[in-house]
């Protein structure tokens, strides 16, 4: 069915009554461009435009934007209303241009302020607009001819935009009622005519224009449904720049246009006068359902053009010639928001001379991304969308490279096995099996069972990386389980319980995590949760599937002594990890203490040996280690934890020295390492006999 939207036909009705000749009271300075003024010359007085001039200029800007962006199939019928209506153009495509409309408006001329206001009314133009909407356009006539049997399927919709100076809200309601009656009458006439079409939907946009400094006599009103055929909305706007802003917003809403702002345009004249200040320029373009610049920032703005939101692009300094080929994904017409500004004129002439401009996305960091290009074709300017990602003409990336280079640990081997197990083969049977299902239905059911839980990435699963879970994972997806299958699944669960009791490690992925990853208890908790999730997705298949799930749940509920054993295991792991955390500092401190202790013992030994050698009556001492050194070294041997290299070497030297001499007899017979000297000199009473 060929549907024509409301935007296909737009009827402009501009009031040409005497009150439209009133001044808008927005002054325009005519002497601002004079650089030097001779003495005695009176400056030019400011002027102000009439309401009629403001309405014509703003409506022409509306038409210019529409014709630039939509040169075809978006039609405008311009009507002027005073004592009678004046239709300035038709629905034909050759009449759709601003040049034709401006020539016709010049022939109409400004309103006559001396004309009788009672004889003039905008109502004549509104009635003519409804009649014009009933007429067929060339495209509608073509579609009705093609669909001769179902010509009623071609819809006829349209919009009426009325620029006037209403007296009150009551006057507005009277205009709406008149349009409603005209719609009913024209639809009756169209029902019996081959040259007319009944109107299925009509939108009335009434813009009330009033001079600057006066109060609005008409209140704004959002879109309201008057009848199933007519909807109406009212806008009360001051003349001048406010009216231009309002019509820019309306053309954006009526034809779903988007705004693009180009910044950092190099202007030689501006740089010479004002310094290197950036120049920015706005454009209208078609708004897309899937924007070609989806990753470009959208900025909320509000300026004289009425832009609500705009996509900002930055001028790229390296210009390009049109002979260079770029891989483009789309080209779209654009229209400047301010066609009379100097930046817009310079850029337009620059592009029409055969040059092209590359545009980049503004980014705070990183390399620039050239995403768009401005160029002209056949005297029309287009915004080209350049491909900034991998080209579709290139070979597709390998699955091991990942989507965009982010994911590289896909379960490629498991996916190949999955495809082998779910291959489709032609079958001869055309009737359903005894279960009442066709082969295609059984294949779909099997594919659904196999994909209920199937992680695509290795780091997202634990059980599918364990060889011990393979029997259960292969059997649980079956539509029906036998008793032997249930026993195999239960045996797999018991093997996992035994692995947990032995505290065996699991293939847990540590990608993206810091440190050693989760602890052993946490690893097994993750494994049991995933295994339970897998079996739960198939537990409703049969009673035997449920038995496998019950076995898992029963094994997960551990007795109290098992929990106590796991707590002891956790404490042992903590003790093993604690020396590792401080292992770089404690051995150094311990080695330093041992070396200082040994050094002090050796110095004391040297002092004692010197004293003994200085005594003339003392015999030559034996070559032996002092007891102090041995006793001081012993605690380091009993110390827990890692032993330093110095301690190992000291123990070895001590053992070697102890084998080189005969042990002192007093030390062997001592009590608590204390030996009594000169026992042979004691008498019976225990006194020592001293002789001179």
XYZ file of C-alpha atoms in Angstrom:
692
model
C 0.000 0.000 0.000
C 1.398 3.393 -1.049
C 0.877 5.800 1.855
C 1.278 9.555 1.404
C 2.140 11.291 4.646
C 0.956 14.723 5.767
C 4.315 16.140 4.641
C 3.581 15.292 0.991
C 1.399 18.396 0.485
C 1.691 21.703 2.383
C -0.542 24.707 1.697
C 0.815 28.114 2.845
C -1.864 30.746 3.468
C -0.491 34.254 4.105
C -2.856 37.014 5.201
C -2.764 40.041 2.819
C -5.306 42.166 4.666
C -4.677 45.882 5.496
C -3.696 45.210 9.125
C -0.703 43.174 7.854
C 0.792 46.472 6.630
C 1.330 47.503 10.257
C 4.921 47.895 11.412
C 6.534 45.034 13.287
C 8.379 47.635 15.428
C 11.621 45.726 15.207
C 14.092 48.323 13.987
C 16.753 47.570 11.417
C 19.827 49.831 11.439
C 20.824 50.916 7.929
C 23.965 52.866 8.912
C 25.970 50.090 10.593
C 28.076 49.336 7.506
C 29.353 52.908 7.117
C 32.969 52.949 8.294
C 33.552 56.728 8.170
C 31.026 59.541 8.061
C 31.822 63.077 6.951
C 31.000 65.915 9.277
C 27.592 67.437 8.847
C 26.055 64.301 7.314
C 22.884 63.201 9.048
C 22.924 59.427 9.798
C 20.272 57.237 8.270
C 17.255 56.609 10.424
C 16.456 52.977 11.323
C 13.590 51.312 9.522
C 11.200 48.548 10.510
C 9.545 45.831 8.463
C 5.828 45.330 8.192
C 4.035 42.207 9.394
C 3.534 41.241 5.748
C 7.257 41.478 4.977
C 8.163 39.386 8.029
C 5.603 36.734 7.068
C 6.823 36.557 3.464
C 10.518 36.366 4.393
C 10.020 33.639 7.004
C 7.716 31.581 4.780
C 10.255 31.803 1.933
C 12.974 30.581 4.287
C 10.710 27.641 5.186
C 10.308 26.837 1.475
C 14.029 27.247 0.746
C 15.070 24.726 3.407
C 12.436 22.260 2.201
C 13.428 22.544 -1.463
C 17.143 22.168 -0.618
C 16.719 19.014 1.440
C 13.731 17.493 -0.426
C 13.818 18.573 -4.074
C 11.164 15.998 -5.007
C 7.845 14.736 -3.644
C 7.547 17.427 -0.928
C 5.207 20.007 -2.477
C 4.054 23.488 -1.410
C 1.033 25.449 -2.651
C 1.337 29.170 -1.803
C -1.897 31.156 -1.361
C -2.378 34.856 -0.547
C -5.704 35.969 0.935
C -7.311 39.430 1.087
C -10.701 40.227 -0.420
C -10.201 37.074 -2.470
C -7.628 34.316 -2.674
C -4.605 34.316 -4.989
C -2.970 30.941 -5.761
C 0.658 31.624 -6.699
C 1.651 28.118 -7.841
C 0.314 24.592 -8.362
C 1.239 21.081 -7.233
C 3.296 20.502 -10.389
C 6.988 19.807 -9.845
C 8.157 22.617 -12.179
C 6.358 25.187 -10.011
C 8.228 24.115 -6.866
C 10.997 26.719 -6.546
C 11.605 29.855 -4.515
C 12.279 31.822 -7.723
C 8.745 31.163 -8.985
C 7.229 32.104 -5.637
C 9.220 35.321 -5.250
C 8.219 36.428 -8.758
C 4.559 35.769 -7.967
C 4.784 37.618 -4.640
C 6.367 40.619 -6.357
C 3.350 40.732 -8.642
C 0.949 40.659 -5.671
C 2.693 43.542 -3.911
C 2.336 44.705 -0.301
C -1.059 45.060 1.442
C -3.024 48.251 0.860
C -3.578 49.930 4.244
C -6.454 52.044 2.777
C -8.500 49.014 1.755
C -11.670 48.270 3.689
C -10.808 45.658 6.399
C -14.377 44.370 6.426
C -14.027 43.129 2.860
C -10.766 41.268 3.558
C -10.410 37.986 5.411
C -7.938 35.157 5.661
C -10.880 32.790 5.462
C -10.890 32.999 1.654
C -7.390 31.593 1.545
C -8.171 28.790 4.039
C -11.119 27.613 1.945
C -8.926 27.676 -1.166
C -6.277 25.663 0.694
C -8.768 22.898 1.526
C -9.897 22.808 -2.077
C -6.273 22.617 -3.210
C -5.573 19.661 -0.921
C -8.341 17.720 -2.642
C -6.575 18.060 -5.989
C -4.309 15.252 -7.142
C -0.557 15.629 -7.367
C 1.402 13.996 -10.167
C 2.694 11.273 -7.848
C -0.756 10.526 -6.459
C -2.213 10.329 -9.968
C 0.560 7.919 -10.985
C -0.104 5.654 -8.029
C -3.864 5.663 -8.634
C -3.230 4.667 -12.232
C -0.931 1.814 -11.247
C -3.350 0.586 -8.559
C -6.471 0.906 -10.704
C -8.292 -1.946 -8.999
C -7.499 -0.683 -5.510
C -7.260 3.071 -6.080
C -8.866 3.757 -2.709
C -5.705 2.489 -1.033
C -3.840 5.670 -2.060
C -4.169 8.046 0.901
C -4.590 11.825 0.681
C -3.216 13.828 3.588
C -1.993 17.395 3.881
C -1.039 20.339 6.088
C -2.186 23.981 6.108
C 0.100 26.667 7.580
C -1.669 29.991 8.078
C 0.231 33.212 8.876
C -2.214 35.860 10.070
C -3.020 38.402 12.749
C -6.009 36.988 14.611
C -8.235 39.112 16.811
C -8.876 36.635 19.658
C -9.215 33.001 20.594
C -12.844 33.144 19.491
C -11.695 34.240 16.050
C -9.360 31.225 15.926
C -12.175 28.826 16.820
C -14.328 30.352 14.098
C -11.592 29.687 11.536
C -11.293 26.074 12.703
C -15.052 25.522 12.417
C -15.045 26.967 8.927
C -12.246 24.655 7.826
C -14.071 21.677 9.322
C -17.225 22.471 7.333
C -15.214 22.990 4.159
C -13.522 19.610 4.630
C -16.899 17.860 4.854
C -18.211 19.620 1.741
C -15.085 18.986 -0.328
C -15.020 15.292 0.602
C -18.599 14.958 -0.650
C -17.605 16.556 -3.957
C -14.494 14.381 -4.238
C -16.535 11.215 -3.747
C -18.286 11.797 -7.083
C -15.274 13.056 -9.061
C -12.315 11.325 -10.690
C -10.105 14.434 -10.530
C -10.433 14.981 -6.791
C -9.507 12.883 -3.750
C -11.158 12.915 -0.362
C -8.951 14.156 2.478
C -8.281 11.506 5.131
C -6.262 13.795 7.426
C -5.574 17.527 7.581
C -3.315 19.406 10.009
C -3.900 23.127 10.632
C -0.947 25.150 11.963
C -2.127 28.680 12.736
C 0.657 31.207 13.485
C -0.592 34.447 15.057
C 1.805 37.336 14.293
C 1.764 40.522 16.388
C 4.142 43.536 16.585
C 6.923 43.933 19.105
C 5.875 45.579 22.361
C 2.216 44.512 22.203
C 0.444 41.832 24.187
C -0.633 38.652 22.453
C -4.391 38.477 21.999
C -4.252 34.785 21.101
C -2.899 32.120 23.442
C -0.695 29.231 22.382
C -2.276 25.811 22.130
C -0.648 22.422 21.426
C -1.932 20.043 18.799
C -5.567 19.212 19.401
C -7.920 16.905 17.520
C -10.935 18.840 16.298
C -12.431 15.864 14.442
C -11.196 12.589 12.935
C -10.257 14.600 9.821
C -8.811 17.769 11.380
C -6.172 18.538 13.997
C -5.189 22.075 14.955
C -2.403 23.876 16.821
C -1.895 27.589 17.520
C 1.383 29.513 17.903
C 1.444 33.146 19.033
C 4.747 34.729 17.910
C 6.216 38.234 17.767
C 7.191 39.457 14.325
C 10.827 39.643 13.242
C 13.514 37.240 14.400
C 11.093 35.432 16.729
C 8.901 34.479 13.771
C 11.935 33.246 11.817
C 13.009 31.083 14.749
C 9.520 29.617 15.103
C 9.276 28.649 11.421
C 12.745 27.079 11.543
C 11.556 24.912 14.421
C 8.364 24.034 12.536
C 10.196 22.951 9.379
C 12.423 20.771 11.541
C 9.408 19.106 13.147
C 7.246 18.819 10.015
C 9.892 17.128 7.843
C 11.971 15.401 10.523
C 15.174 17.341 9.850
C 18.418 17.095 11.787
C 20.982 19.800 12.478
C 24.720 19.592 11.867
C 27.172 22.262 13.055
C 30.618 22.578 11.468
C 33.205 24.303 13.662
C 36.729 25.685 13.190
C 36.070 26.931 9.648
C 39.147 28.945 8.543
C 38.032 32.411 7.402
C 40.916 34.547 6.098
C 38.981 37.817 6.309
C 37.835 37.090 9.858
C 41.335 36.102 10.949
C 42.697 39.339 9.520
C 40.087 41.478 11.294
C 39.281 39.618 14.517
C 42.182 37.229 14.982
C 42.181 33.407 14.769
C 38.710 32.856 16.233
C 36.838 29.682 15.243
C 33.843 30.068 12.937
C 30.938 27.650 13.091
C 28.131 27.104 10.608
C 24.854 25.202 10.912
C 23.163 23.001 8.315
C 19.816 21.264 7.974
C 19.708 17.704 6.721
C 17.490 14.642 6.765
C 17.092 12.956 10.131
C 17.743 9.210 9.877
C 16.172 6.305 11.687
C 19.683 4.868 11.953
C 21.923 7.973 12.052
C 25.132 7.665 10.059
C 26.894 9.500 12.859
C 25.659 7.464 15.791
C 28.965 7.694 17.690
C 29.231 11.491 17.251
C 28.271 13.647 20.209
C 24.897 15.403 20.099
C 24.932 18.861 21.689
C 21.919 20.753 22.968
C 21.963 24.308 21.591
C 19.584 27.218 21.065
C 20.399 30.004 18.624
C 18.688 32.302 16.133
C 18.026 29.428 13.761
C 15.984 27.585 16.381
C 18.203 24.518 16.555
C 17.270 22.303 19.467
C 20.041 19.746 19.153
C 22.902 19.509 16.717
C 25.677 17.102 15.763
C 29.028 18.879 15.885
C 31.719 18.151 13.296
C 35.125 19.801 13.034
C 36.805 21.192 9.931
C 39.792 19.047 8.979
C 42.711 21.140 7.701
C 43.982 18.795 4.928
C 41.557 19.545 2.108
C 40.923 17.086 -0.644
C 40.040 17.268 -4.317
C 36.948 15.731 -5.811
C 39.099 13.382 -7.900
C 40.047 11.471 -4.761
C 37.825 8.503 -4.038
C 36.601 7.798 -0.533
C 34.623 4.846 0.710
C 31.253 6.414 1.576
C 28.245 4.735 3.139
C 25.801 7.524 2.241
C 25.372 11.003 0.764
C 22.641 13.406 1.937
C 21.553 16.887 0.854
C 22.085 19.755 3.267
C 20.842 23.330 3.510
C 22.512 26.212 5.412
C 20.529 27.554 8.338
C 21.644 31.133 7.588
C 22.065 31.313 3.842
C 22.932 35.051 3.801
C 25.813 34.930 6.297
C 29.364 35.432 5.049
C 30.712 32.051 6.349
C 27.841 30.249 4.649
C 28.373 32.098 1.375
C 32.139 31.486 1.388
C 31.802 27.784 2.150
C 29.056 27.337 -0.468
C 31.137 28.994 -3.193
C 34.184 26.994 -2.095
C 32.282 23.718 -2.506
C 30.544 24.680 -5.758
C 33.964 25.355 -7.330
C 34.726 21.633 -7.191
C 36.497 21.430 -3.829
C 35.736 19.009 -1.016
C 36.159 19.345 2.739
C 36.868 16.521 5.176
C 35.225 16.676 8.597
C 36.331 14.946 11.771
C 34.694 14.077 15.040
C 35.775 16.401 17.867
C 37.588 14.315 20.479
C 39.286 15.303 23.727
C 42.050 12.722 23.387
C 43.357 10.185 20.927
C 43.842 10.384 17.189
C 41.302 12.201 15.054
C 38.630 10.241 13.204
C 37.633 11.606 9.774
C 33.972 10.616 9.525
C 32.291 12.958 6.975
C 33.007 14.889 3.809
C 31.326 17.920 2.206
C 31.200 17.925 -1.583
C 28.942 19.160 -4.390
C 27.415 17.188 -7.253
C 25.500 18.860 -10.023
C 25.295 22.175 -8.205
C 23.916 20.613 -4.986
C 25.875 20.190 -1.747
C 25.950 16.788 -0.081
C 27.239 15.564 3.250
C 28.995 12.239 2.683
C 29.327 9.725 5.500
C 32.739 8.060 5.390
C 33.285 4.577 6.700
C 35.382 4.802 9.873
C 35.249 1.077 10.709
C 36.300 -2.103 8.906
C 35.158 -2.035 5.305
C 32.626 -4.595 4.113
C 34.802 -5.062 1.030
C 37.580 -6.559 3.139
C 37.762 -10.163 4.285
C 35.755 -10.790 7.435
C 37.822 -11.088 10.612
C 38.703 -14.459 12.030
C 36.656 -15.607 14.993
C 39.847 -15.796 17.038
C 40.350 -12.040 16.542
C 37.094 -11.307 18.273
C 34.372 -8.798 17.537
C 36.221 -5.508 17.263
C 39.295 -7.097 18.871
C 37.723 -7.207 22.334
C 36.842 -10.877 22.817
C 39.331 -13.537 21.849
C 38.516 -16.527 24.088
C 35.524 -17.958 22.229
C 34.808 -21.655 22.704
C 35.726 -22.400 19.089
C 36.458 -26.116 19.584
C 33.271 -26.670 21.588
C 31.258 -24.809 18.966
C 32.624 -27.071 16.242
C 31.563 -30.100 18.288
C 28.171 -28.488 18.822
C 27.704 -28.097 15.049
C 28.660 -31.742 14.426
C 26.101 -32.950 16.949
C 23.313 -30.823 15.433
C 23.763 -31.361 11.708
C 20.629 -31.611 9.566
C 20.258 -34.446 7.109
C 17.478 -35.089 4.581
C 14.954 -37.734 5.566
C 12.553 -39.754 3.461
C 9.637 -39.687 5.862
C 6.980 -37.050 5.329
C 4.575 -38.149 8.011
C 5.107 -37.375 11.678
C 6.670 -39.931 13.990
C 4.543 -41.776 16.559
C 5.043 -38.852 18.920
C 3.193 -36.622 16.474
C 6.114 -34.375 15.501
C 7.704 -33.848 12.118
C 11.488 -34.141 11.665
C 11.885 -30.369 11.371
C 10.074 -29.893 14.687
C 12.254 -32.497 16.375
C 15.374 -30.773 15.024
C 14.227 -27.415 16.360
C 13.456 -28.957 19.747
C 16.902 -30.542 19.935
C 18.587 -27.266 18.995
C 16.570 -25.507 21.689
C 17.647 -28.042 24.324
C 21.326 -27.789 23.384
C 21.311 -23.994 23.577
C 19.379 -23.468 26.817
C 22.671 -22.944 28.605
C 25.696 -22.637 26.364
C 28.268 -19.965 27.331
C 30.125 -18.604 24.294
C 33.300 -17.474 26.083
C 35.790 -19.652 27.951
C 36.196 -17.154 30.797
C 32.444 -17.206 31.467
C 32.228 -20.894 32.330
C 33.921 -23.383 34.637
C 32.142 -26.700 34.162
C 32.628 -26.755 30.385
C 36.380 -26.381 30.942
C 36.476 -29.474 33.231
C 36.938 -32.909 31.724
C 35.203 -34.467 34.747
C 31.870 -32.781 33.883
C 31.816 -33.846 30.214
C 29.720 -37.043 30.772
C 27.008 -35.148 32.644
C 26.982 -32.230 30.176
C 26.560 -34.602 27.219
C 23.764 -36.623 28.812
C 21.674 -33.936 30.490
C 20.686 -32.363 27.129
C 19.034 -35.580 25.945
C 15.277 -35.609 25.647
C 14.978 -38.802 27.727
C 17.436 -40.396 30.157
C 17.857 -44.079 30.901
C 18.701 -45.532 34.293
C 22.286 -46.009 33.158
C 22.441 -42.345 32.148
C 21.195 -41.290 35.567
C 23.840 -43.432 37.274
C 26.531 -41.895 35.066
C 25.382 -38.407 35.987
C 25.303 -39.251 39.679
C 28.767 -40.781 39.449
C 29.993 -37.539 37.881
C 28.532 -35.549 40.764
C 30.215 -37.846 43.318
C 33.541 -37.402 41.521
C 33.162 -33.647 41.881
C 32.462 -34.059 45.578
C 35.604 -36.156 45.906
C 37.598 -33.473 44.075
C 36.321 -30.878 46.525
C 37.263 -33.085 49.468
C 40.792 -33.431 48.105
C 40.899 -29.680 47.485
C 41.883 -30.152 43.835
C 42.296 -26.949 41.788
C 39.665 -25.906 39.232
C 40.209 -24.241 35.831
C 38.946 -20.829 36.961
C 39.747 -18.006 34.553
C 41.545 -15.015 36.105
C 41.144 -12.735 33.078
C 40.323 -9.215 34.214
C 40.930 -9.925 37.916
C 43.893 -8.896 40.042
C 45.880 -11.192 42.295
C 45.586 -14.961 42.391
C 41.832 -14.994 41.766
C 39.139 -16.485 44.017
C 39.970 -18.890 46.838
C 39.448 -22.591 46.541
C 36.097 -22.573 48.374
C 34.861 -19.746 46.152
C 35.965 -21.666 43.059
C 33.946 -24.702 44.042
C 30.954 -22.541 44.938
C 31.041 -21.018 41.430
C 31.343 -24.480 39.904
C 28.399 -25.903 41.863
C 26.205 -22.885 41.034
C 26.904 -23.216 37.334
C 26.334 -26.975 37.388
C 23.023 -26.499 39.183
C 21.996 -23.834 36.638
C 22.737 -26.220 33.763
C 20.736 -29.086 35.246
C 17.829 -26.834 36.303
C 17.241 -25.798 32.688
C 16.549 -29.474 31.854
C 15.020 -30.652 35.149
C 11.470 -30.217 33.865
C 12.094 -32.605 30.967
C 11.492 -35.824 32.886
C 11.531 -37.401 36.327
C 15.052 -38.754 35.767
C 16.369 -35.279 34.968
C 14.910 -34.179 38.298
C 16.725 -37.024 40.062
C 20.050 -35.697 38.766
C 19.179 -32.244 40.115
C 18.188 -33.721 43.494
C 21.545 -35.506 43.648
C 23.393 -32.225 43.105
C 21.329 -30.424 45.744
C 21.904 -33.245 48.257
C 25.660 -33.251 47.676
C 25.874 -29.488 48.092
C 24.347 -29.654 51.610
C 27.462 -30.765 53.561
C 27.487 -32.141 57.178
C 28.890 -29.991 60.026
C 32.159 -31.943 60.254
C 32.791 -31.270 56.590
C 32.320 -27.548 57.143
C 34.749 -27.697 60.091
C 37.310 -29.472 57.914
C 36.956 -26.808 55.242
C 37.479 -24.073 57.837
C 40.735 -25.715 58.911
C 41.772 -25.923 55.279
C 41.081 -22.216 54.827
C 43.193 -21.357 57.886
C 46.046 -23.497 56.533
C 45.875 -21.703 53.190
C 45.977 -18.356 54.988
C 49.097 -19.401 56.912
C 50.739 -20.509 53.691
C 49.904 -17.254 51.955
C 50.977 -15.008 54.859
C 54.747 -15.724 54.566
C 54.464 -15.220 50.837
C 53.181 -11.696 51.339
C 56.057 -10.765 53.685
C 58.606 -13.160 52.223
C 60.711 -10.443 50.699
C 61.388 -8.633 53.976
C 61.426 -11.254 56.805
C 64.218 -13.481 55.436
C 66.449 -10.441 54.993
C 65.829 -9.319 58.592
C 66.442 -12.824 59.928
C 69.651 -13.205 57.925
C 70.894 -9.854 59.198
C 70.212 -10.849 62.830
C 72.001 -14.209 62.386
C 75.026 -12.565 60.840
C 75.273 -10.017 63.680
C 74.960 -12.769 66.289
C 77.663 -14.865 64.660
C 79.962 -11.871 64.304
C 79.664 -11.058 68.046
C 80.381 -14.677 68.992
C 83.530 -14.778 66.844
C 84.869 -11.522 68.335
C 84.384 -12.862 71.884
C 86.183 -16.069 70.962
C 89.187 -14.133 69.692
C 89.367 -12.112 72.922
C 89.317 -15.274 75.123
C 91.981 -16.933 73.018
C 94.247 -13.902 73.371
C 93.842 -13.965 77.174
C 94.718 -17.665 77.352
C 97.762 -17.233 75.106
C 99.057 -14.348 77.286
C 99.078 -16.609 80.408
C 102.520 -18.373 80.696
C 101.248 -21.376 82.715
C 98.335 -22.249 80.493
C 98.709 -25.018 77.916
C 97.971 -24.554 74.211
C 94.154 -24.518 73.783
C 92.423 -27.044 71.594
C 91.029 -26.058 68.196
C 87.327 -25.955 68.982
C 84.350 -23.692 68.619
C 83.066 -21.881 71.658
C 79.834 -23.111 73.149
C 78.353 -19.654 72.834
C 78.474 -19.750 69.041
C 76.812 -23.162 68.948
C 74.112 -22.176 71.399
C 73.457 -18.944 69.577
C 73.142 -20.669 66.218
C 70.750 -23.345 67.463
C 67.661 -21.130 67.712
C 67.960 -20.247 64.063
C 67.827 -23.953 63.220
C 64.626 -24.388 65.125
C 63.081 -21.252 63.692
C 60.075 -21.827 61.568
C 59.683 -20.598 58.049
C 62.258 -20.354 55.284
C 65.964 -20.661 56.311
C 68.442 -18.103 55.006
C 71.621 -18.974 53.155
C 73.738 -17.638 56.054
C 72.023 -19.943 58.560
C 72.578 -22.988 56.335
C 76.268 -22.139 55.922
C 76.745 -21.492 59.682
C 75.188 -24.849 60.592
C 77.435 -26.644 58.149
C 80.620 -24.998 59.547
C 79.541 -25.779 63.119
C 79.036 -29.479 62.381
C 82.367 -29.684 60.556
C 84.314 -28.035 63.437
C 82.729 -30.294 66.056
C 84.270 -33.333 64.331
C 87.875 -31.976 64.446
C 88.493 -32.232 68.245
C 87.710 -34.445 71.196
C 84.825 -33.298 73.284
C 85.719 -31.752 76.661
C 85.218 -34.339 79.420
C 83.685 -31.805 81.771
C 81.031 -30.888 79.204
C 80.058 -34.533 78.740
C 79.643 -35.048 82.519
C 78.178 -31.610 83.241
C 74.809 -30.978 84.822
C 72.785 -28.242 83.184
C 75.909 -27.302 81.186
C 77.866 -26.664 84.470
C 81.003 -28.676 85.336
C 82.762 -28.676 88.755
C 86.512 -28.017 88.606
C 89.317 -29.462 90.784
C 87.273 -32.323 92.241
C 90.434 -34.317 93.210
C 91.517 -31.584 95.639
C 88.420 -31.887 97.815
C 88.683 -33.679 101.224
C 86.123 -35.777 102.885
C 84.292 -32.779 104.233
C 84.053 -31.135 100.863
C 86.687 -28.459 101.574
C 89.433 -27.667 99.143
C 92.971 -28.183 100.395
C 95.104 -25.242 99.536
C 98.872 -25.534 99.882
C 101.410 -22.794 99.447
